[in-house]
Amino acid sequence: MPQKTLQEIADHVGGVVIGDPSVIIESASTLDCAGAGQITFLSNPKYAPRVKETRAAAVLVKEEVETSAAQIVTEDPYYAFMQAVVLLHGHREHPRTGINKRADISELAKIGQNCNIHPFAVVSENAVIGDNCQLYSGVFIGDNVTLGDDCILYPNAVIYDGCRVGDRVIVQSNASVGQDGFGFATHKGEHHKIPQIGIVILEDDVEIGSNSVIERGTLDNTVIGKGSKVGDAVAIGHGTKIGPHCLLVPQAGISGSTELGHHCVIGGQVGVVGHIKVGNRVTVGARAAVINNVPDGATILGSPAIEANKAKRAYVLIETLPDIRKKLKRLDKEINKLKDK
Amino acid sequence: MPQKTLQEIADHVGGVVIGDPSVIIESASTLDCAGAGQITFLSNPKYAPRVKETRAAAVLVKEEVETSAAQIVTEDPYYAFMQAVVLLHGHREHPRTGINKRADISELAKIGQNCNIHPFAVVSENAVIGDNCQLYSGVFIGDNVTLGDDCILYPNAVIYDGCRVGDRVIVQSNASVGQDGFGFATHKGEHHKIPQIGIVILEDDVEIGSNSVIERGTLDNTVIGKGSKVGDAVAIGHGTKIGPHCLLVPQAGISGSTELGHHCVIGGQVGVVGHIKVGNRVTVGARAAVINNVPDGATILGSPAIEANKAKRAYVLIETLPDIRKKLKRLDKEINKLKDK
Amino acid sequence: MPQKTLQEIADHVGGVVIGDPSVIIESASTLDCAGAGQITFLSNPKYAPRVKETRAAAVLVKEEVETSAAQIVTEDPYYAFMQAVVLLHGHREHPRTGINKRADISELAKIGQNCNIHPFAVVSENAVIGDNCQLYSGVFIGDNVTLGDDCILYPNAVIYDGCRVGDRVIVQSNASVGQDGFGFATHKGEHHKIPQIGIVILEDDVEIGSNSVIERGTLDNTVIGKGSKVGDAVAIGHGTKIGPHCLLVPQAGISGSTELGHHCVIGGQVGVVGHIKVGNRVTVGARAAVINNVPDGATILGSPAIEANKAKRAYVLIETLPDIRKKLKRLDKEINKLKDK
């Protein structure tokens, strides 16, 4: 069990202690669950009343609040909380298996320093793996794939031939990167496979969630931009370009040849059609269906997606349609009566 | 080929034979396809007329019906049919490979009696596997995972470190359990990974479908309650609690920190937002989008989801919107004419 | 780098050169990206203006267009382009590993001529593999599975026991074929697994995308018809029959016991309920929810799905619902005023 004083945490996150700086903190928890020896945070002001009742030893806050817990006041409490969690709990430690004899490594592959390659992982011909990479069991690295340094590929993640992966990229279990794009030429009623000669590029600091599917490009490449995070079970079409620092929530799907700008947030189960442009800093609410280009900075919602505030007012009214019909009939009758007079 | 008399089946399911109890039954089939030597069932009264025409040797029914087939009258024909299918066909028999030499089992793992662990399966440090478990090829069991007795993990199923799995749990192929939750602290435009220190708990008798993804919790645990069945390609967010005896149909998604009660039925492609409470015995129709708390016993539908009967009346009227607009214009004109008079 | 003259390509695709037939073509690209030494195509007349500006060496067209690039005039430019891509780039070449010693092949399995079976692939008892098949690492072939000739199974694809796979079938990485259907008999609040005794049949020339899930049938079989192509992360329910030459775009879901005719196109994220019939040559727009039988030749859209043109006019009007309500109120008031007079 790690042990830090509140002051040590405050120093680490760059915050100011209110209360006893010598309180011992052993772990992190949520506002509702935190108890003795635990630190929590308040970032959404909506939950401020709960801070009063928390049994946490300490709370990270943006501004001093009324509570019996000790506090650390800091500019960005959620970011500070992340730092505290890393300090107290650390990221996952990876088994130090070295290059296991039961892995299948091509003689023509190059493996960097200090990698752990688990049993039953495969590294194919001419693949290049950087330093400090973790390749868990069942991982498949195709021919000519390049991986940067400090990458983590969890069990059964698959990277098809030729794809390029940057530094510090994480691919969770059972994800597929670089499989053939869904591209067929239909001729006389039969669908003929078009060789998909593009690749997938995962830039630095990208994370791909479990069971997500990132198609390789037909001619052009599919790109996931630097620092973008893709949740579980997300589907990205061939030739699609996701800009840097985007968040794609689980089960979202982006069709082929679409371009997203930087810092977009794509909600869960969202669908975006192919061949459109979504601007920078666009937020798409969960389950929206995006069928047209979207300008920079827009927040959209609904299926089809429209400006979010408009959508919030409009979509809830679908349930009033039976009333609207009834009212229309009544008005029609009343007008006819008036006309008859 | 198994052979049972109708009487043997009736005794097994606790029913009463109408017709010849010595009829030989060899297999089970559907009402439409069943023929000689086959047993079928009627549970939905809608299909009663088809029983007349069935060529099945016997039918499981709740009440005697008009048919030339023999009948077994029983309280719950569908449940009785399940019992008959098990009697005639059995569940899948698993290869008796023992602990295969080509599996990779940590010396620090504990394996129960009578397990079959296939080639290329991995059991990591300090994992504990109960008795009579089946671990197919490509299965990954992370550090400190515990599995109860009689579990079946199909090829390439992945259980991340620390997760706890009860007795008689089934995880189908390529499913991911316990991968990192989608949790990032965004600071100055960059997304920083928050260590996900919670785990996933799969309680007794849970089944997880192929390619489903169950995120581990950030701080709290993700829980799938006793007896709940999760279909294929379902996504469960971090810290979400699914109560006991729920059914989640394929491609549904439940966002993080949401709680479902017991005996909920979540339709295909449903989306449920995070941080809400869904009561007990709630039924959510296919493709619904649930964005608010749901009371016990509710049946809801639509996107956004509303009470199901209301939804059925309202959503079909979307197609009348062009007519509504036209009618409104006409009424407006007529009123103006009346005003002019 | 392959090199072909324009005339060689024209001969190969059956087209007529306009311009210099000796131009050297080295690769294929898109209209916007193509440059010197590259061939592209125009199939959608919408993009005709871009052909004028293309820097491609040559363009495949249906009718002569105004451009400085050389042209090949041909009946079906997209199909011809596919042929040109195959000629210039070829399909993926598979490593010639033979039957690797680190694969796990049952002594009771039959393997055809000329197969490549990679390390850590599994072929179980009584499975029959045709000639020229590629089984990548982590592939699992269950007991009694039959595979035709020239099949390609990418890493970690899983085929459960008893399934039947035709010739030239491609299954992309991490796909699951033949896992148990989502079938339970609920009795006294508990869900009891019904043995799923049907199988999955993938007919000739089928392709299954990465991480797709095709359930085996409960009693009847699940069938994907000849030449049908299933995208990534698609879910097919138990006992469902997909006719020949269909296209199912990523993340679509077809529930159990539904039948699709031939030449259907099912858009991305579409949901189709169970136990219905979808006719031949039906097109379902992205994200549609199909809840009723669909006649031959229909094009439908929306959730719930209706005739596509109707849907296009109706669904965009959801955003006008607040206006409709306002207008209704105003008309109501005006009528009341008129009545008062």
PDB file of N, CA, C and O in Angstrom, chain B residues 76 78-79 82 89-90 92 102 120 137 154-156 172-174 207 210-211 231-232 245 248 251 263 269 287 318-319 332 335 339, chain C residues 101-104 138 156 160-161 174-176 179-180 187 189 191-194 215 233 252-253 269-271 287-288 310 330 334:
ATOM      1  N   ASP B  76     -44.826 -24.598 -18.546  1.00  0.00           N
ATOM      2  CA  ASP B  76     -43.980 -23.610 -19.233  1.00  0.00           C
ATOM      3  C   ASP B  76     -43.327 -24.302 -20.433  1.00  0.00           C
ATOM      4  O   ASP B  76     -42.218 -24.832 -20.336  1.00  0.00           O
ATOM      5  N   TYR B  78     -41.814 -23.503 -23.139  1.00  0.00           N
ATOM      6  CA  TYR B  78     -40.510 -23.118 -23.668  1.00  0.00           C
ATOM      7  C   TYR B  78     -39.396 -23.633 -22.762  1.00  0.00           C
ATOM      8  O   TYR B  78     -38.372 -24.137 -23.226  1.00  0.00           O
ATOM      9  N   TYR B  79     -39.641 -23.543 -21.466  1.00  0.00           N
ATOM     10  CA  TYR B  79     -38.678 -24.082 -20.507  1.00  0.00           C
ATOM     11  C   TYR B  79     -38.585 -25.610 -20.654  1.00  0.00           C
ATOM     12  O   TYR B  79     -37.491 -26.186 -20.651  1.00  0.00           O
ATOM     13  N   MET B  82     -36.551 -26.379 -23.635  1.00  0.00           N
ATOM     14  CA  MET B  82     -35.123 -26.278 -23.316  1.00  0.00           C
ATOM     15  C   MET B  82     -34.651 -27.570 -22.652  1.00  0.00           C
ATOM     16  O   MET B  82     -33.619 -28.136 -23.017  1.00  0.00           O
ATOM     17  N   HIS B  89     -30.003 -33.482 -27.012  1.00  0.00           N
ATOM     18  CA  HIS B  89     -28.782 -33.039 -27.712  1.00  0.00           C
ATOM     19  C   HIS B  89     -27.623 -32.745 -26.764  1.00  0.00           C
ATOM     20  O   HIS B  89     -26.472 -32.784 -27.173  1.00  0.00           O
ATOM     21  N   GLY B  90     -27.950 -32.427 -25.539  1.00  0.00           N
ATOM     22  CA  GLY B  90     -26.893 -32.085 -24.571  1.00  0.00           C
ATOM     23  C   GLY B  90     -26.259 -30.745 -24.866  1.00  0.00           C
ATOM     24  O   GLY B  90     -26.468 -30.152 -25.930  1.00  0.00           O
ATOM     25  N   ARG B  92     -22.681 -28.554 -25.380  1.00  0.00           N
ATOM     26  CA  ARG B  92     -21.417 -28.841 -26.065  1.00  0.00           C
ATOM     27  C   ARG B  92     -20.494 -29.686 -25.176  1.00  0.00           C
ATOM     28  O   ARG B  92     -20.333 -29.387 -23.989  1.00  0.00           O
ATOM     29  N   ARG B 102       1.422 -27.112 -24.309  1.00  0.00           N
ATOM     30  CA  ARG B 102       1.655 -25.907 -25.094  1.00  0.00           C
ATOM     31  C   ARG B 102       0.871 -24.708 -24.549  1.00  0.00           C
ATOM     32  O   ARG B 102       0.876 -23.640 -25.146  1.00  0.00           O
ATOM     33  N   PHE B 120      -1.774 -22.763 -26.255  1.00  0.00           N
ATOM     34  CA  PHE B 120      -1.734 -21.322 -26.520  1.00  0.00           C
ATOM     35  C   PHE B 120      -2.667 -20.516 -25.612  1.00  0.00           C
ATOM     36  O   PHE B 120      -2.872 -19.325 -25.833  1.00  0.00           O
ATOM     37  N   SER B 137      -7.993 -22.321 -26.665  1.00  0.00           N
ATOM     38  CA  SER B 137      -6.759 -21.719 -27.164  1.00  0.00           C
ATOM     39  C   SER B 137      -6.889 -20.208 -27.263  1.00  0.00           C
ATOM     40  O   SER B 137      -7.951 -19.677 -27.564  1.00  0.00           O
ATOM     41  N   TYR B 154     -14.084 -19.446 -24.174  1.00  0.00           N
ATOM     42  CA  TYR B 154     -13.894 -19.858 -25.558  1.00  0.00           C
ATOM     43  C   TYR B 154     -12.685 -19.140 -26.179  1.00  0.00           C
ATOM     44  O   TYR B 154     -12.141 -18.200 -25.588  1.00  0.00           O
ATOM     45  N   PRO B 155     -12.276 -19.587 -27.376  1.00  0.00           N
ATOM     46  CA  PRO B 155     -11.001 -19.117 -27.926  1.00  0.00           C
ATOM     47  C   PRO B 155     -10.837 -17.589 -27.924  1.00  0.00           C
ATOM     48  O   PRO B 155     -11.737 -16.856 -28.323  1.00  0.00           O
ATOM     49  N   ASN B 156      -9.672 -17.183 -27.474  1.00  0.00           N
ATOM     50  CA  ASN B 156      -9.248 -15.781 -27.538  1.00  0.00           C
ATOM     51  C   ASN B 156     -10.014 -14.850 -26.605  1.00  0.00           C
ATOM     52  O   ASN B 156      -9.900 -13.631 -26.725  1.00  0.00           O
ATOM     53  N   GLN B 172     -17.685 -16.108 -24.256  1.00  0.00           N
ATOM     54  CA  GLN B 172     -17.540 -16.559 -25.646  1.00  0.00           C
ATOM     55  C   GLN B 172     -16.287 -15.940 -26.292  1.00  0.00           C
ATOM     56  O   GLN B 172     -15.643 -15.062 -25.726  1.00  0.00           O
ATOM     57  N   SER B 173     -16.003 -16.397 -27.482  1.00  0.00           N
ATOM     58  CA  SER B 173     -14.770 -16.062 -28.192  1.00  0.00           C
ATOM     59  C   SER B 173     -14.546 -14.564 -28.365  1.00  0.00           C
ATOM     60  O   SER B 173     -15.479 -13.806 -28.605  1.00  0.00           O
ATOM     61  N   ASN B 174     -13.284 -14.179 -28.285  1.00  0.00           N
ATOM     62  CA  ASN B 174     -12.858 -12.809 -28.592  1.00  0.00           C
ATOM     63  C   ASN B 174     -13.494 -11.737 -27.712  1.00  0.00           C
ATOM     64  O   ASN B 174     -13.446 -10.548 -28.049  1.00  0.00           O
ATOM     65  N   GLU B 207     -23.101 -15.090 -18.497  1.00  0.00           N
ATOM     66  CA  GLU B 207     -22.532 -15.402 -19.817  1.00  0.00           C
ATOM     67  C   GLU B 207     -22.245 -14.100 -20.542  1.00  0.00           C
ATOM     68  O   GLU B 207     -23.061 -13.180 -20.539  1.00  0.00           O
ATOM     69  N   SER B 210     -19.684 -13.216 -27.568  1.00  0.00           N
ATOM     70  CA  SER B 210     -18.476 -13.007 -28.369  1.00  0.00           C
ATOM     71  C   SER B 210     -18.242 -11.525 -28.632  1.00  0.00           C
ATOM     72  O   SER B 210     -19.175 -10.781 -28.923  1.00  0.00           O
ATOM     73  N   ASN B 211     -16.976 -11.124 -28.555  1.00  0.00           N
ATOM     74  CA  ASN B 211     -16.564  -9.769 -28.912  1.00  0.00           C
ATOM     75  C   ASN B 211     -17.225  -8.687 -28.076  1.00  0.00           C
ATOM     76  O   ASN B 211     -17.238  -7.519 -28.476  1.00  0.00           O
ATOM     77  N   GLY B 231     -25.221 -10.468 -24.526  1.00  0.00           N
ATOM     78  CA  GLY B 231     -25.080 -10.956 -25.897  1.00  0.00           C
ATOM     79  C   GLY B 231     -23.752 -10.557 -26.528  1.00  0.00           C
ATOM     80  O   GLY B 231     -22.851 -10.036 -25.866  1.00  0.00           O
ATOM     81  N   ASP B 232     -23.639 -10.769 -27.828  1.00  0.00           N
ATOM     82  CA  ASP B 232     -22.420 -10.443 -28.567  1.00  0.00           C
ATOM     83  C   ASP B 232     -22.273  -8.933 -28.736  1.00  0.00           C
ATOM     84  O   ASP B 232     -23.252  -8.212 -28.874  1.00  0.00           O
ATOM     85  N   HIS B 245     -29.722 -11.438 -13.168  1.00  0.00           N
ATOM     86  CA  HIS B 245     -30.764 -11.961 -14.053  1.00  0.00           C
ATOM     87  C   HIS B 245     -31.236 -10.965 -15.108  1.00  0.00           C
ATOM     88  O   HIS B 245     -32.408 -10.932 -15.456  1.00  0.00           O
ATOM     89  N   LEU B 248     -28.973  -8.732 -21.844  1.00  0.00           N
ATOM     90  CA  LEU B 248     -28.532  -7.621 -22.690  1.00  0.00           C
ATOM     91  C   LEU B 248     -28.315  -8.158 -24.100  1.00  0.00           C
ATOM     92  O   LEU B 248     -27.396  -8.946 -24.340  1.00  0.00           O
ATOM     93  N   GLN B 251     -25.079  -5.922 -29.296  1.00  0.00           N
ATOM     94  CA  GLN B 251     -24.765  -4.554 -29.708  1.00  0.00           C
ATOM     95  C   GLN B 251     -25.341  -3.477 -28.788  1.00  0.00           C
ATOM     96  O   GLN B 251     -25.252  -2.300 -29.107  1.00  0.00           O
ATOM     97  N   HIS B 263     -33.382  -8.361 -13.310  1.00  0.00           N
ATOM     98  CA  HIS B 263     -34.374  -8.786 -14.301  1.00  0.00           C
ATOM     99  C   HIS B 263     -34.698  -7.715 -15.337  1.00  0.00           C
ATOM    100  O   HIS B 263     -35.840  -7.603 -15.779  1.00  0.00           O
ATOM    101  N   GLN B 269     -28.851  -3.042 -29.703  1.00  0.00           N
ATOM    102  CA  GLN B 269     -28.409  -1.698 -30.107  1.00  0.00           C
ATOM    103  C   GLN B 269     -28.918  -0.589 -29.204  1.00  0.00           C
ATOM    104  O   GLN B 269     -28.821   0.587 -29.548  1.00  0.00           O
ATOM    105  N   ARG B 287     -32.900  -0.619 -29.776  1.00  0.00           N
ATOM    106  CA  ARG B 287     -32.441   0.663 -30.327  1.00  0.00           C
ATOM    107  C   ARG B 287     -32.862   1.886 -29.516  1.00  0.00           C
ATOM    108  O   ARG B 287     -32.613   3.023 -29.931  1.00  0.00           O
ATOM    109  N   ILE B 318     -43.721  10.346 -37.114  1.00  0.00           N
ATOM    110  CA  ILE B 318     -42.678  11.204 -37.693  1.00  0.00           C
ATOM    111  C   ILE B 318     -42.888  11.337 -39.197  1.00  0.00           C
ATOM    112  O   ILE B 318     -42.737  12.407 -39.768  1.00  0.00           O
ATOM    113  N   GLU B 319     -43.328  10.250 -39.801  1.00  0.00           N
ATOM    114  CA  GLU B 319     -43.480  10.298 -41.261  1.00  0.00           C
ATOM    115  C   GLU B 319     -44.614  11.218 -41.709  1.00  0.00           C
ATOM    116  O   GLU B 319     -44.709  11.556 -42.882  1.00  0.00           O
ATOM    117  N   ASP B 332     -53.718  28.135 -41.392  1.00  0.00           N
ATOM    118  CA  ASP B 332     -53.295  29.515 -41.211  1.00  0.00           C
ATOM    119  C   ASP B 332     -53.973  30.410 -42.251  1.00  0.00           C
ATOM    120  O   ASP B 332     -54.548  31.464 -41.927  1.00  0.00           O
ATOM    121  N   ILE B 335     -57.699  30.765 -41.595  1.00  0.00           N
ATOM    122  CA  ILE B 335     -57.971  31.685 -40.487  1.00  0.00           C
ATOM    123  C   ILE B 335     -57.820  33.125 -40.947  1.00  0.00           C
ATOM    124  O   ILE B 335     -58.634  34.002 -40.637  1.00  0.00           O
ATOM    125  N   LYS B 339     -60.536  36.018 -40.796  1.00  0.00           N
ATOM    126  CA  LYS B 339     -60.291  37.302 -40.136  1.00  0.00           C
ATOM    127  C   LYS B 339     -60.600  38.468 -41.081  1.00  0.00           C
ATOM    128  O   LYS B 339     -61.109  39.505 -40.660  1.00  0.00           O
TER     129      LYS B 339
ATOM    130  N   LYS C 101       5.179 -26.000 -37.389  1.00  0.00           N
ATOM    131  CA  LYS C 101       5.242 -26.965 -36.288  1.00  0.00           C
ATOM    132  C   LYS C 101       4.598 -26.431 -35.021  1.00  0.00           C
ATOM    133  O   LYS C 101       4.245 -27.195 -34.131  1.00  0.00           O
ATOM    134  N   ARG C 102       4.506 -25.130 -34.923  1.00  0.00           N
ATOM    135  CA  ARG C 102       3.945 -24.552 -33.704  1.00  0.00           C
ATOM    136  C   ARG C 102       2.438 -24.341 -33.834  1.00  0.00           C
ATOM    137  O   ARG C 102       1.803 -23.788 -32.935  1.00  0.00           O
ATOM    138  N   ALA C 103       1.876 -24.738 -34.966  1.00  0.00           N
ATOM    139  CA  ALA C 103       0.406 -24.800 -35.035  1.00  0.00           C
ATOM    140  C   ALA C 103      -0.035 -26.063 -34.322  1.00  0.00           C
ATOM    141  O   ALA C 103       0.752 -27.000 -34.163  1.00  0.00           O
ATOM    142  N   ASP C 104      -1.275 -26.091 -33.875  1.00  0.00           N
ATOM    143  CA  ASP C 104      -1.784 -27.277 -33.184  1.00  0.00           C
ATOM    144  C   ASP C 104      -2.856 -27.938 -34.052  1.00  0.00           C
ATOM    145  O   ASP C 104      -3.990 -27.460 -34.116  1.00  0.00           O
ATOM    146  N   GLY C 138      -3.310 -17.747 -34.203  1.00  0.00           N
ATOM    147  CA  GLY C 138      -4.435 -17.507 -33.310  1.00  0.00           C
ATOM    148  C   GLY C 138      -5.781 -17.921 -33.873  1.00  0.00           C
ATOM    149  O   GLY C 138      -6.799 -17.803 -33.190  1.00  0.00           O
ATOM    150  N   ASN C 156      -6.531 -14.702 -35.239  1.00  0.00           N
ATOM    151  CA  ASN C 156      -7.497 -14.774 -34.141  1.00  0.00           C
ATOM    152  C   ASN C 156      -8.950 -14.908 -34.597  1.00  0.00           C
ATOM    153  O   ASN C 156      -9.862 -14.773 -33.773  1.00  0.00           O
ATOM    154  N   TYR C 160     -16.385 -21.846 -34.672  1.00  0.00           N
ATOM    155  CA  TYR C 160     -16.804 -22.865 -33.700  1.00  0.00           C
ATOM    156  C   TYR C 160     -17.114 -24.203 -34.389  1.00  0.00           C
ATOM    157  O   TYR C 160     -17.338 -24.272 -35.602  1.00  0.00           O
ATOM    158  N   ASP C 161     -17.218 -25.200 -33.551  1.00  0.00           N
ATOM    159  CA  ASP C 161     -17.447 -26.587 -33.974  1.00  0.00           C
ATOM    160  C   ASP C 161     -18.612 -26.738 -34.954  1.00  0.00           C
ATOM    161  O   ASP C 161     -19.674 -26.161 -34.769  1.00  0.00           O
ATOM    162  N   ASN C 174     -10.050 -11.494 -35.581  1.00  0.00           N
ATOM    163  CA  ASN C 174     -10.880 -11.389 -34.381  1.00  0.00           C
ATOM    164  C   ASN C 174     -12.376 -11.551 -34.634  1.00  0.00           C
ATOM    165  O   ASN C 174     -13.194 -11.213 -33.768  1.00  0.00           O
ATOM    166  N   ALA C 175     -12.766 -12.029 -35.801  1.00  0.00           N
ATOM    167  CA  ALA C 175     -14.183 -12.322 -36.040  1.00  0.00           C
ATOM    168  C   ALA C 175     -14.551 -13.635 -35.349  1.00  0.00           C
ATOM    169  O   ALA C 175     -13.709 -14.520 -35.182  1.00  0.00           O
ATOM    170  N   SER C 176     -15.818 -13.736 -34.958  1.00  0.00           N
ATOM    171  CA  SER C 176     -16.330 -14.946 -34.318  1.00  0.00           C
ATOM    172  C   SER C 176     -17.453 -15.518 -35.170  1.00  0.00           C
ATOM    173  O   SER C 176     -18.423 -14.818 -35.465  1.00  0.00           O
ATOM    174  N   GLN C 179     -20.420 -18.933 -32.598  1.00  0.00           N
ATOM    175  CA  GLN C 179     -20.606 -18.932 -31.142  1.00  0.00           C
ATOM    176  C   GLN C 179     -22.090 -19.165 -30.842  1.00  0.00           C
ATOM    177  O   GLN C 179     -22.937 -19.047 -31.720  1.00  0.00           O
ATOM    178  N   ASP C 180     -22.376 -19.469 -29.582  1.00  0.00           N
ATOM    179  CA  ASP C 180     -23.751 -19.791 -29.209  1.00  0.00           C
ATOM    180  C   ASP C 180     -24.684 -18.619 -29.475  1.00  0.00           C
ATOM    181  O   ASP C 180     -24.377 -17.472 -29.140  1.00  0.00           O
ATOM    182  N   HIS C 187     -37.252 -19.088 -16.650  1.00  0.00           N
ATOM    183  CA  HIS C 187     -38.177 -19.872 -15.828  1.00  0.00           C
ATOM    184  C   HIS C 187     -37.977 -19.454 -14.379  1.00  0.00           C
ATOM    185  O   HIS C 187     -36.857 -19.501 -13.880  1.00  0.00           O
ATOM    186  N   GLY C 189     -37.704 -16.624 -13.120  1.00  0.00           N
ATOM    187  CA  GLY C 189     -36.757 -15.527 -12.973  1.00  0.00           C
ATOM    188  C   GLY C 189     -35.307 -15.860 -13.299  1.00  0.00           C
ATOM    189  O   GLY C 189     -34.431 -15.018 -13.169  1.00  0.00           O
ATOM    190  N   HIS C 191     -32.495 -17.492 -16.207  1.00  0.00           N
ATOM    191  CA  HIS C 191     -32.351 -17.730 -17.639  1.00  0.00           C
ATOM    192  C   HIS C 191     -31.546 -18.999 -17.868  1.00  0.00           C
ATOM    193  O   HIS C 191     -30.397 -19.092 -17.441  1.00  0.00           O
ATOM    194  N   HIS C 192     -32.166 -19.968 -18.530  1.00  0.00           N
ATOM    195  CA  HIS C 192     -31.515 -21.257 -18.752  1.00  0.00           C
ATOM    196  C   HIS C 192     -31.057 -21.376 -20.195  1.00  0.00           C
ATOM    197  O   HIS C 192     -31.848 -21.185 -21.121  1.00  0.00           O
ATOM    198  N   LYS C 193     -29.790 -21.720 -20.361  1.00  0.00           N
ATOM    199  CA  LYS C 193     -29.194 -21.792 -21.687  1.00  0.00           C
ATOM    200  C   LYS C 193     -29.831 -22.902 -22.513  1.00  0.00           C
ATOM    201  O   LYS C 193     -29.914 -24.051 -22.082  1.00  0.00           O
ATOM    202  N   ILE C 194     -30.266 -22.569 -23.698  1.00  0.00           N
ATOM    203  CA  ILE C 194     -30.760 -23.563 -24.647  1.00  0.00           C
ATOM    204  C   ILE C 194     -29.588 -23.978 -25.532  1.00  0.00           C
ATOM    205  O   ILE C 194     -28.971 -23.125 -26.178  1.00  0.00           O
ATOM    206  N   GLU C 215     -23.777 -15.646 -34.977  1.00  0.00           N
ATOM    207  CA  GLU C 215     -24.249 -16.687 -34.060  1.00  0.00           C
ATOM    208  C   GLU C 215     -24.655 -17.967 -34.782  1.00  0.00           C
ATOM    209  O   GLU C 215     -25.268 -17.902 -35.845  1.00  0.00           O
ATOM    210  N   ALA C 233     -17.464  -5.618 -37.333  1.00  0.00           N
ATOM    211  CA  ALA C 233     -18.295  -5.381 -36.144  1.00  0.00           C
ATOM    212  C   ALA C 233     -19.783  -5.493 -36.438  1.00  0.00           C
ATOM    213  O   ALA C 233     -20.606  -4.822 -35.836  1.00  0.00           O
ATOM    214  N   ALA C 252     -23.646  -2.937 -38.545  1.00  0.00           N
ATOM    215  CA  ALA C 252     -25.050  -3.315 -38.718  1.00  0.00           C
ATOM    216  C   ALA C 252     -25.347  -4.529 -37.849  1.00  0.00           C
ATOM    217  O   ALA C 252     -24.443  -5.279 -37.464  1.00  0.00           O
ATOM    218  N   GLY C 253     -26.629  -4.706 -37.518  1.00  0.00           N
ATOM    219  CA  GLY C 253     -27.036  -5.869 -36.738  1.00  0.00           C
ATOM    220  C   GLY C 253     -28.328  -6.448 -37.283  1.00  0.00           C
ATOM    221  O   GLY C 253     -29.287  -5.703 -37.533  1.00  0.00           O
ATOM    222  N   GLN C 269     -24.582   0.566 -39.052  1.00  0.00           N
ATOM    223  CA  GLN C 269     -25.343   0.731 -37.810  1.00  0.00           C
ATOM    224  C   GLN C 269     -26.835   0.473 -37.962  1.00  0.00           C
ATOM    225  O   GLN C 269     -27.619   0.801 -37.066  1.00  0.00           O
ATOM    226  N   VAL C 270     -27.232  -0.098 -39.077  1.00  0.00           N
ATOM    227  CA  VAL C 270     -28.645  -0.474 -39.239  1.00  0.00           C
ATOM    228  C   VAL C 270     -28.991  -1.565 -38.230  1.00  0.00           C
ATOM    229  O   VAL C 270     -28.164  -2.403 -37.878  1.00  0.00           O
ATOM    230  N   GLY C 271     -30.236  -1.554 -37.748  1.00  0.00           N
ATOM    231  CA  GLY C 271     -30.741  -2.652 -36.943  1.00  0.00           C
ATOM    232  C   GLY C 271     -31.956  -3.262 -37.618  1.00  0.00           C
ATOM    233  O   GLY C 271     -32.847  -2.535 -38.077  1.00  0.00           O
ATOM    234  N   ARG C 287     -28.112   3.434 -40.368  1.00  0.00           N
ATOM    235  CA  ARG C 287     -28.734   3.699 -39.080  1.00  0.00           C
ATOM    236  C   ARG C 287     -30.260   3.470 -39.052  1.00  0.00           C
ATOM    237  O   ARG C 287     -30.923   3.744 -38.052  1.00  0.00           O
ATOM    238  N   ALA C 288     -30.809   2.965 -40.148  1.00  0.00           N
ATOM    239  CA  ALA C 288     -32.250   2.687 -40.139  1.00  0.00           C
ATOM    240  C   ALA C 288     -32.575   1.576 -39.149  1.00  0.00           C
ATOM    241  O   ALA C 288     -31.739   0.736 -38.837  1.00  0.00           O
ATOM    242  N   LYS C 310     -39.630   9.477 -48.609  1.00  0.00           N
ATOM    243  CA  LYS C 310     -40.528   9.938 -47.561  1.00  0.00           C
ATOM    244  C   LYS C 310     -39.723  10.252 -46.286  1.00  0.00           C
ATOM    245  O   LYS C 310     -39.929  11.280 -45.640  1.00  0.00           O
ATOM    246  N   ARG C 330     -50.757  29.504 -31.521  1.00  0.00           N
ATOM    247  CA  ARG C 330     -51.207  30.776 -32.098  1.00  0.00           C
ATOM    248  C   ARG C 330     -52.532  30.591 -32.832  1.00  0.00           C
ATOM    249  O   ARG C 330     -53.478  31.354 -32.631  1.00  0.00           O
ATOM    250  N   GLU C 334     -56.159  32.361 -32.166  1.00  0.00           N
ATOM    251  CA  GLU C 334     -56.841  33.156 -33.191  1.00  0.00           C
ATOM    252  C   GLU C 334     -58.245  32.630 -33.448  1.00  0.00           C
ATOM    253  O   GLU C 334     -59.190  33.407 -33.651  1.00  0.00           O
TER     254      GLU C 334
END
